[in-house]
Tab-separated table of C-alpha atoms in Angstrom:
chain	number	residue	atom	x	y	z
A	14	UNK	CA	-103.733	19.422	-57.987
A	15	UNK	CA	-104.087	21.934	-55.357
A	16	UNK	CA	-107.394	23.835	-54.970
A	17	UNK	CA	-106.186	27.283	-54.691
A	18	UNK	CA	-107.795	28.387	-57.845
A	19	UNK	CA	-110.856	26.370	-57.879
A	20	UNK	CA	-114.270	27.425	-58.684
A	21	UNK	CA	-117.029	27.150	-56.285
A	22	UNK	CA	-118.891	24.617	-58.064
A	23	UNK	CA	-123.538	25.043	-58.804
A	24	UNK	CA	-123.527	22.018	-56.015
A	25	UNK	CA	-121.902	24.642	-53.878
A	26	UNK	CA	-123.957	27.186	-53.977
A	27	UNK	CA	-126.061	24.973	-51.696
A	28	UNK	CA	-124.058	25.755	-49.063
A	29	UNK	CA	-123.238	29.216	-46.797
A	30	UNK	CA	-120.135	30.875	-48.230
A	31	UNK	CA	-117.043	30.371	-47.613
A	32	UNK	CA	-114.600	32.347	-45.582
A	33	UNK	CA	-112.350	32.901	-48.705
A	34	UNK	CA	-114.101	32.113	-52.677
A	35	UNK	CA	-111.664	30.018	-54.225
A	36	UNK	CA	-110.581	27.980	-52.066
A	37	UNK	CA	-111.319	24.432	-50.529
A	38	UNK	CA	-113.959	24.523	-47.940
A	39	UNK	CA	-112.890	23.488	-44.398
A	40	UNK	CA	-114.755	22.587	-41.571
A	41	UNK	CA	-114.074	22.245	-37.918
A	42	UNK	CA	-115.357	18.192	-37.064
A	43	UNK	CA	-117.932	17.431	-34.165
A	44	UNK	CA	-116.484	15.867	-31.274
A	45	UNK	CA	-118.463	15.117	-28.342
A	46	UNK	CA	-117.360	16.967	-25.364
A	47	UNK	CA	-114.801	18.884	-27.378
A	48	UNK	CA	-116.843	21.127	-29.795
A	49	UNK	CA	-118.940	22.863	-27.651
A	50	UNK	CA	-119.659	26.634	-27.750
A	51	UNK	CA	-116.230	27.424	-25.822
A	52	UNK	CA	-114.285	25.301	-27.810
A	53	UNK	CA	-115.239	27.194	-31.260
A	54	UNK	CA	-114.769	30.838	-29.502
A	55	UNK	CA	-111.201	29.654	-29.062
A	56	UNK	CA	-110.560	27.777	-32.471
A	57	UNK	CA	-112.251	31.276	-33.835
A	58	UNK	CA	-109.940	33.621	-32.320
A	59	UNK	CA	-106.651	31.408	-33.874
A	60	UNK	CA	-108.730	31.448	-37.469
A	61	UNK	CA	-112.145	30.341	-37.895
A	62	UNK	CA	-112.754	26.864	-41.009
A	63	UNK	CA	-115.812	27.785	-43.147
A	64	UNK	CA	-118.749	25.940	-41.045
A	65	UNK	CA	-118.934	24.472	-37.561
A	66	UNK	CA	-120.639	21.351	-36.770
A	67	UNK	CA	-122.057	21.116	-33.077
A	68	UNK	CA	-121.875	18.126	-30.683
A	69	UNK	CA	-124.511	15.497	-31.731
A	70	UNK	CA	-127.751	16.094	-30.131
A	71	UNK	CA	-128.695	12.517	-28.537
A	72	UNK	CA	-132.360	11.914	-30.362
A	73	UNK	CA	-134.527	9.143	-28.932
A	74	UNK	CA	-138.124	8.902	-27.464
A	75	UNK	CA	-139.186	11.814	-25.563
A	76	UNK	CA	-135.401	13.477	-25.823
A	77	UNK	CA	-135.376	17.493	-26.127
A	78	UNK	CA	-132.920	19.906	-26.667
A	79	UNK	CA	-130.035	19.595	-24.711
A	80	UNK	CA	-128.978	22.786	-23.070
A	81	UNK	CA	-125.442	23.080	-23.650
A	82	UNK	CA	-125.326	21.774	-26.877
A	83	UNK	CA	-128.494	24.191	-27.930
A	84	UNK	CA	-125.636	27.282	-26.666
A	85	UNK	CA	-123.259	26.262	-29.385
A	86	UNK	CA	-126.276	27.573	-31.701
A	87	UNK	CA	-128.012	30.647	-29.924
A	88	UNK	CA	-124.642	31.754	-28.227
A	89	UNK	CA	-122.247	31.273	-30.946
A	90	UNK	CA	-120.473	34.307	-31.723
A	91	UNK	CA	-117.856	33.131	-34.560
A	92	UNK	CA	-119.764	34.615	-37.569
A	93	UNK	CA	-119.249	31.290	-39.269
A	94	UNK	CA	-122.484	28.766	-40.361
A	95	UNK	CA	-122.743	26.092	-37.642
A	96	UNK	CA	-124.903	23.048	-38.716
A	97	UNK	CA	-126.373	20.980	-35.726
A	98	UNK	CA	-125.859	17.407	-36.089
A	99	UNK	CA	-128.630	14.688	-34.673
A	100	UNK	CA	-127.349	11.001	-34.062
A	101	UNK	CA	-130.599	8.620	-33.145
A	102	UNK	CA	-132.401	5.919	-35.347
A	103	UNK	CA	-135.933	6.875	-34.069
A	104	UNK	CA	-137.360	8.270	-36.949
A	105	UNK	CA	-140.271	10.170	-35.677
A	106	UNK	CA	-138.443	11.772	-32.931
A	107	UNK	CA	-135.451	12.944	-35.829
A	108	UNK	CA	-138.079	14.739	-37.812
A	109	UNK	CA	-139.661	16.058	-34.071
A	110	UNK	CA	-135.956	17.131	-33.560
A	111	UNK	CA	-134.959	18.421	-36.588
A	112	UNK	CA	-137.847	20.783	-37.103
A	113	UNK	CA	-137.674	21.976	-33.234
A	114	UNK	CA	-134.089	22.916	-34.236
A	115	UNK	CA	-135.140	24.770	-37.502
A	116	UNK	CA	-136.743	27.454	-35.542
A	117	UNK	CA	-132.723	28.427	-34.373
A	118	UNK	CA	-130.305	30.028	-36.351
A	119	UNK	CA	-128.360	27.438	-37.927
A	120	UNK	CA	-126.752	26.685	-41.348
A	121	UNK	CA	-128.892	23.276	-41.740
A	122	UNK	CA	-129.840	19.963	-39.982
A	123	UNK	CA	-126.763	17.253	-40.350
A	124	UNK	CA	-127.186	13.427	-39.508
A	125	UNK	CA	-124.525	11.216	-37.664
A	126	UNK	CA	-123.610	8.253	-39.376
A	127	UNK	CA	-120.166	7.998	-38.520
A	128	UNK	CA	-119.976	7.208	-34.721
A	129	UNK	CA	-117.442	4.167	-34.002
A	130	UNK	CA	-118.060	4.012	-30.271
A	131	UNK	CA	-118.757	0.666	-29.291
A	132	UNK	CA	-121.224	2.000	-27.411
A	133	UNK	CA	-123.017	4.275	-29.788
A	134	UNK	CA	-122.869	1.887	-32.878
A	135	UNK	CA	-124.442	-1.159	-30.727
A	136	UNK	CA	-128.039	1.203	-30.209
A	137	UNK	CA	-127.967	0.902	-34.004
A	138	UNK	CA	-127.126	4.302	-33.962
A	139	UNK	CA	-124.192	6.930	-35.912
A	140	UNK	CA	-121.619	4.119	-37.340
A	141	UNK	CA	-124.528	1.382	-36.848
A	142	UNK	CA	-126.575	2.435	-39.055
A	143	UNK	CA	-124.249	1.959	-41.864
A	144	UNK	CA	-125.336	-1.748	-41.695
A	145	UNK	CA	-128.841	-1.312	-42.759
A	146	UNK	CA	-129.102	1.054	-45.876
A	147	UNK	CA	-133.240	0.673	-45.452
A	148	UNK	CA	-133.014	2.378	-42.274
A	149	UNK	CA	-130.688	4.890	-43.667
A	150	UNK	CA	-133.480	5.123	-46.699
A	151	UNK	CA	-135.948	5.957	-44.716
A	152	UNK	CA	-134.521	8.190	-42.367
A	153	UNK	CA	-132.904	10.409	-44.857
A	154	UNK	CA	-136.532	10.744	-46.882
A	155	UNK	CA	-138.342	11.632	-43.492
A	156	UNK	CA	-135.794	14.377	-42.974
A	157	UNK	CA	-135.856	15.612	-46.377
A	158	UNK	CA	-139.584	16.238	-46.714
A	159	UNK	CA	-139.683	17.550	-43.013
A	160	UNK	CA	-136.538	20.144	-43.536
A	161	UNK	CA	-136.807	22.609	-45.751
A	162	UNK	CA	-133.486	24.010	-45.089
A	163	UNK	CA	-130.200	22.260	-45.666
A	164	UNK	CA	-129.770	18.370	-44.681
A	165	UNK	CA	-126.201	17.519	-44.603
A	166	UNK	CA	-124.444	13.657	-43.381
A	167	UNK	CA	-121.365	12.640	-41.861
A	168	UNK	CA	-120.475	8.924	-42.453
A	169	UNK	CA	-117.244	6.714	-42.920
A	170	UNK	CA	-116.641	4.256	-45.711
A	171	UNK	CA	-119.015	1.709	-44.409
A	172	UNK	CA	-119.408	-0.538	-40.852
A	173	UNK	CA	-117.124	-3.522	-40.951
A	174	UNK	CA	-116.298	-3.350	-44.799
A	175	UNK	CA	-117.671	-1.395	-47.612
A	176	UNK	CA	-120.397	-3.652	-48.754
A	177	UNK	CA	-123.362	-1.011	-48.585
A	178	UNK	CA	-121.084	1.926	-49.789
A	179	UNK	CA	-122.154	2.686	-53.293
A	180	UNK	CA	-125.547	1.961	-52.133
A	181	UNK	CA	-125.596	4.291	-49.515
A	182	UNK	CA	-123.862	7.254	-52.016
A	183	UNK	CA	-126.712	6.952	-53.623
A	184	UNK	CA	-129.127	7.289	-51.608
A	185	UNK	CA	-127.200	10.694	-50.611
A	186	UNK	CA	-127.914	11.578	-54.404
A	187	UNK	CA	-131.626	10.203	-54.253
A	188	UNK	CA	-132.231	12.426	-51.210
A	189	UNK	CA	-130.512	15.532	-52.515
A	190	UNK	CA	-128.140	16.014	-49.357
A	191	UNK	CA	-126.693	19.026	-49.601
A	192	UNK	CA	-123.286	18.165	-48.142
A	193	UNK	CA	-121.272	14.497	-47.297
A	194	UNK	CA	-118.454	14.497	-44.987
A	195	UNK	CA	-116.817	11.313	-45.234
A	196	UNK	CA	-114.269	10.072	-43.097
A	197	UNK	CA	-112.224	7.365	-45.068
A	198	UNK	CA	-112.506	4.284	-42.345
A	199	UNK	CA	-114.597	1.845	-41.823
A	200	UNK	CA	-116.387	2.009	-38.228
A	201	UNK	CA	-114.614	-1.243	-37.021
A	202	UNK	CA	-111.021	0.611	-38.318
A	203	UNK	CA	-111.702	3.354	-35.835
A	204	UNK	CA	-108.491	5.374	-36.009
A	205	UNK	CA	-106.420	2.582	-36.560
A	206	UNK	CA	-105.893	2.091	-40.109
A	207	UNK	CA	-104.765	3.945	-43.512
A	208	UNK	CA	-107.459	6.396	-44.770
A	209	UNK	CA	-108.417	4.836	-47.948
A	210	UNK	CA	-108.360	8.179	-49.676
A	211	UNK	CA	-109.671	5.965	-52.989
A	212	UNK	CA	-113.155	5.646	-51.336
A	213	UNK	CA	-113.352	9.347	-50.790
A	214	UNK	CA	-112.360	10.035	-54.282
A	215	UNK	CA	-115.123	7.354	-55.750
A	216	UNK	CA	-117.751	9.077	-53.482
A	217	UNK	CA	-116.824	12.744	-55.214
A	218	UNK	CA	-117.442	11.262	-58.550
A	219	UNK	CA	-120.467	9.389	-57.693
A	220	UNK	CA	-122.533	11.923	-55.262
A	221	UNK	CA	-123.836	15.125	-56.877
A	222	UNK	CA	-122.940	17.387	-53.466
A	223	UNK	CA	-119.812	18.634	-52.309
A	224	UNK	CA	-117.909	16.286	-50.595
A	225	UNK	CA	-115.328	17.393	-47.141
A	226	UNK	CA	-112.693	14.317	-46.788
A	227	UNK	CA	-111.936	13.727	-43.324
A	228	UNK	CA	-109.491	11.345	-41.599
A	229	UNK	CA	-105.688	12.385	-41.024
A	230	UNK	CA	-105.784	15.962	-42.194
A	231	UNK	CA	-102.789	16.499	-39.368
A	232	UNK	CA	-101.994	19.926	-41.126
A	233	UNK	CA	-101.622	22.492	-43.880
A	234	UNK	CA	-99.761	20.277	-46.071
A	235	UNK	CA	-101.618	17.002	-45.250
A	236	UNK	CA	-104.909	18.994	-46.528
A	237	UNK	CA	-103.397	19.915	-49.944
A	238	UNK	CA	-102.400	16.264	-50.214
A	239	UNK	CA	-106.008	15.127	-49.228
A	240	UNK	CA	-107.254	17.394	-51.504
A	241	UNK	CA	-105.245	16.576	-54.195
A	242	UNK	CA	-106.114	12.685	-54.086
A	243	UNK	CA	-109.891	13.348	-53.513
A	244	UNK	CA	-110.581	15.961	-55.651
A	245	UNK	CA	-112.694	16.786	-52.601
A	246	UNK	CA	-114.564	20.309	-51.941
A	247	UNK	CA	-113.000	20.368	-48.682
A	248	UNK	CA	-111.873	18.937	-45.952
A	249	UNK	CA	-112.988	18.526	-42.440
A	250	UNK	CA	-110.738	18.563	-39.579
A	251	UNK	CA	-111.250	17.397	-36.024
A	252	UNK	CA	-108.428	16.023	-33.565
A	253	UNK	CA	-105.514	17.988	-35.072
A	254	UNK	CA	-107.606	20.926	-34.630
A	255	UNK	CA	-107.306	20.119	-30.689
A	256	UNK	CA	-103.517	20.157	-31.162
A	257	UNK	CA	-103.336	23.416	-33.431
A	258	UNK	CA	-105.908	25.328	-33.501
A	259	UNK	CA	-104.096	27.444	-36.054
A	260	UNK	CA	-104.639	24.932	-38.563
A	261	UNK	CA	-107.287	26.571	-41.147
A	262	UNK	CA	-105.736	29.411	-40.910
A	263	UNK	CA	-102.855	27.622	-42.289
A	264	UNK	CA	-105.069	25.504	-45.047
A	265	UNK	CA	-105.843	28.822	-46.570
A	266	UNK	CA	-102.420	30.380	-46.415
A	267	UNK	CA	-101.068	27.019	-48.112
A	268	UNK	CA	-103.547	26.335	-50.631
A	269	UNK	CA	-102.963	30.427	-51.768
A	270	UNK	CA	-99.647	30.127	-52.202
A	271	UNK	CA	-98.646	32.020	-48.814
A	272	UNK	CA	-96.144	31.210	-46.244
A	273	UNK	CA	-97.898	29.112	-43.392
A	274	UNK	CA	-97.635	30.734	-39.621
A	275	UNK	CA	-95.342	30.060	-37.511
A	276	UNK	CA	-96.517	28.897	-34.506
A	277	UNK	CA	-93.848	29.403	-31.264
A	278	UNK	CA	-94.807	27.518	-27.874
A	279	UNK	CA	-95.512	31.127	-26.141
A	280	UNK	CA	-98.551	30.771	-28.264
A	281	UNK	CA	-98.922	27.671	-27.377
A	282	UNK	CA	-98.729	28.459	-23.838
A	283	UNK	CA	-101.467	31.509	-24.108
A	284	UNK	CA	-103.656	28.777	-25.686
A	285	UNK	CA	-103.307	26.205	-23.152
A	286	UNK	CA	-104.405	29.002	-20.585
A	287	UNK	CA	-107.750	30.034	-22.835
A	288	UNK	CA	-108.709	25.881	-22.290
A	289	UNK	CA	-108.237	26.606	-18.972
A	290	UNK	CA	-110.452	29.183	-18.289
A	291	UNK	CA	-112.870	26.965	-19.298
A	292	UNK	CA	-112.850	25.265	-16.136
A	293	UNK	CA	-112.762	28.559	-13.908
A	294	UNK	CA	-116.548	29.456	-14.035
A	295	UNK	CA	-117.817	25.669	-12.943
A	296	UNK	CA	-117.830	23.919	-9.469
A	297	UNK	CA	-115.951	21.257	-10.046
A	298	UNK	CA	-112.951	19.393	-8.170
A	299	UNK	CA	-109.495	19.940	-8.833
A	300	UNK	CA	-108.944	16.316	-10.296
A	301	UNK	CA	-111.928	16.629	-12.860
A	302	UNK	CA	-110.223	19.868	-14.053
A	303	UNK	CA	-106.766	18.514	-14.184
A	304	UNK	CA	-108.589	15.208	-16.381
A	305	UNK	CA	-110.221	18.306	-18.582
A	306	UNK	CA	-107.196	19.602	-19.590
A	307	UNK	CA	-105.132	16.775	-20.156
A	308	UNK	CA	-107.983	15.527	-22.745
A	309	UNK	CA	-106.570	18.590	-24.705
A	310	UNK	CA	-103.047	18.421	-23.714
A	311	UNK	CA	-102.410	14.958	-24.961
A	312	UNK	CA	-102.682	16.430	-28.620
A	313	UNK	CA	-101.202	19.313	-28.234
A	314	UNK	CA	-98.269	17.374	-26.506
A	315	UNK	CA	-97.582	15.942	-29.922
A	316	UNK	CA	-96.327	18.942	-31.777
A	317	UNK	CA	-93.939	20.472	-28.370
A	318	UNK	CA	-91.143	17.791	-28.091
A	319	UNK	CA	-89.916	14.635	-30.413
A	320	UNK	CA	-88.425	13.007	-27.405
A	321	UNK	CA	-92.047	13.373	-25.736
A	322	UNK	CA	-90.874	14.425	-22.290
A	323	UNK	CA	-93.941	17.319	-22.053
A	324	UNK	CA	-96.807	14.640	-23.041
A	325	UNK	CA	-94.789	12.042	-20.515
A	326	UNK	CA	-95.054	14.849	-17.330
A	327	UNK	CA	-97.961	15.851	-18.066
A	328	UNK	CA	-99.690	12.518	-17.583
A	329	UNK	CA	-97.904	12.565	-14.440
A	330	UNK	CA	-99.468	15.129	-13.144
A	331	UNK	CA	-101.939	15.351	-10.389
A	332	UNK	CA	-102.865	18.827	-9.142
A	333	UNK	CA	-103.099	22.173	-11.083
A	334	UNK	CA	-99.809	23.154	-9.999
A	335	UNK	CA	-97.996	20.510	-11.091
A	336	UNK	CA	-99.742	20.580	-14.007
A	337	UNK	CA	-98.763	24.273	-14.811
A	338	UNK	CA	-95.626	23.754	-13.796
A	339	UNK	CA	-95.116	21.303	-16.238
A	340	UNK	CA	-96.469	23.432	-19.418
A	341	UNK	CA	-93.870	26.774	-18.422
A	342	UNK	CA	-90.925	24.359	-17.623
A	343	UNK	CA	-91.649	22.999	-21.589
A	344	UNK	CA	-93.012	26.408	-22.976
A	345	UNK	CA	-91.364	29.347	-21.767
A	346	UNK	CA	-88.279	28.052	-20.973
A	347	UNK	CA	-87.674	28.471	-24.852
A	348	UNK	CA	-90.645	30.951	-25.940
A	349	UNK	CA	-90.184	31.011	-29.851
A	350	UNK	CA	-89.099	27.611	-30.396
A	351	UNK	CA	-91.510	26.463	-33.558
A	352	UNK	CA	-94.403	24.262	-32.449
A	353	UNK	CA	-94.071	21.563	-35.013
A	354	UNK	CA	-96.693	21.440	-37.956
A	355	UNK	CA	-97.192	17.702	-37.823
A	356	UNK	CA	-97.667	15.441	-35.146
A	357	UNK	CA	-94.214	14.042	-33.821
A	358	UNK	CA	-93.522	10.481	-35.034
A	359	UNK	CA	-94.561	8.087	-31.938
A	360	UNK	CA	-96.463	10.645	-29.925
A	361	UNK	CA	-99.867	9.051	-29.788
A	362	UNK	CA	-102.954	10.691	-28.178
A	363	UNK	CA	-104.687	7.423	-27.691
A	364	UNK	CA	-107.973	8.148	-28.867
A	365	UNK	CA	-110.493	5.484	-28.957
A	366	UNK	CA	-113.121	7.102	-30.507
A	367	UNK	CA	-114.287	10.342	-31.889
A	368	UNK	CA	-115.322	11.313	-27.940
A	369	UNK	CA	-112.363	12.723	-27.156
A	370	UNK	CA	-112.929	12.780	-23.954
A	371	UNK	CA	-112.373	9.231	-23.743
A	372	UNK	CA	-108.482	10.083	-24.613
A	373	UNK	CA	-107.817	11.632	-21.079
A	374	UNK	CA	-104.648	9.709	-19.606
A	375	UNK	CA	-105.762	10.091	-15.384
């Protein structure tokens, strides 16, 4: 069953409205150096989801606000909700964090516990803490009596198996979260595996908040799918959003019955020059900006070409030039070919991790 004609449901009505009543709720997903106040300008001129999530701010002893990240919040300029999302394990200085950011205008406080970065999860920290549903206990009660606006969690299906699942749903009830977005993976599954789709559909029957499914939403169609296993609220999108931005724009003209956009690589083209300007306004070398881009362009790669000849020469290339060279010879040379909906079999991004930055091929 399709959510076209759904009814926002009293668990709902926790949450900032949604761009169209009705339908599923989407959300753009946080993605360290990806989501950052430029990146959601751009997704919101191809067709704003319902609620932004920022980058995580890093909480530990002594941490503050960091800068850029805070911009996503007191720049943002979308008109959509943006929740600011915390990762960290030090209780007192989550509160300290968490009420510092309550004095900015966001839609509420949301808590990583979904991380699987080696190097995040072993500081017992976003996917980490998934092993120790005490620590989770406690830190979700401290934030609950210290926030009086909305508390929110993103998590995955459990660390290295699903032992502490059920018992961590319901601590999400006990806690009265106001929102779970679940990506269906274990940490130690990364990317790698099936979604198990089954997990997310237990955890909308057992929590008493709305639920956003996340893992392999890879388009329009994929989403009605997703939402028709589920029976989720929503979904939440993150690294097909990198290769079409156009995507929730397309959720909502599939899940009301319309036509989905077509997408031509022109378009493609002007977007690829909006990531770019990006790197105009900061001193940095030519090979850092080159390594900037192609952390975007090895998702969009994977909807240009099935033979993957654009995502092969652009990891070839070294300078700007080349680089640019590359995107007309593949984009303009046939304007208003169709940029494919899904992925292209066998084009891989190789993402590690949800940092996409760590997917840049140099």
């Amino acid at each position: 069953m399709v959510h076209s004609d759904r009814k926002i449901s009293p668990q709902e009505n926790r949450l900032p409205p949604p761009l169209q009543t009705g339908l599923a709720l989407t959300a753009l997903a946080p993605m360290q150096d990806v989501t950052d106040l430029f990146f959601m300008s751009v997704i919101d001129r191809y067709g704003s989801p319902d609620y932004f999530f920022t980058e995580y701010f890093r909480v530990y002893t002594n941490s503050g606000l960091d800068k850029k990240t805070l911009r996503s919040i007191t720049e943002n300029s979308t008109d959509r909700p943006i929740f600011a999302q915390l990762i960290g394990e030090s209780i007192p200085d989550l509160v300290r964090i968490a009420q510092s950011l309550s004095h900015y205008p966001i839609a509420g406080i949301d808590l990583n516990m979904g991380c699987p970065a080696p190097r995040i999860y072993r500081k017992n920290v976003g996917g980490g803490l998934l092993r120790d549903p005490e620590k989770v206990s406690r830190i979700l009660g401290e934030l609950r009596d210290a926030v009086d606006g909305r508390l929110t969690v993103k998590m995955r299906v459990g660390f290295d198996d699903t032992a502490n699942f059920d018992r961590i749903l319901d601590l999400i009830n006990r806690y009265n979260i106001d929102l779970l977005s679940l990506h269906g993976r274990t940490v130690k599954e990364k990317y790698h595996s099936a979604v198990h789709y089954d997990l997310i559909a237990h955890a909308v029957q057992r929590v008493n908040c709305p639920v956003l499914a996340n893992g392999n939403v890879t388009s329009a169609n994929a989403a009605a799918t997703v939402l028709s296993k589920t029976g989720a609220a929503g979904v939440m999108v993150g690294r097909a959003a990198i290769r079409n931005p156009w995507i929730f724009k397309q959720i909502r003209q599939t899940l009301s019955g319309q036509p989905v956009s077509i997408v031509t690589l022109v378009e493609v083209r002007d977007y690829i020059e909006r990531l770019r300007q990006t790197t105009t306004t900061q001193p940095i070398p030519e090979r850092a900006r080159v390594s900037y881009l192609k952390m975007y362009l090895n998702y969009i790669a994977q909807g240009v070409d099935a033979a993957g000849a654009f995502q092969h020469e652009m990891r070839l290339a070294r300078t700007e030039t080349e680089l640019f060279e590359v995107c007309d010879r593949h984009l303009l040379s046939d304007p208003n070919q169709a940029f494919a909906l899904e992925p292209y079999p066998g084009l891989v991004a190789r993402p590690n991790c949800e940092t996409a930055r760590e997917a840049i091929v140099n």
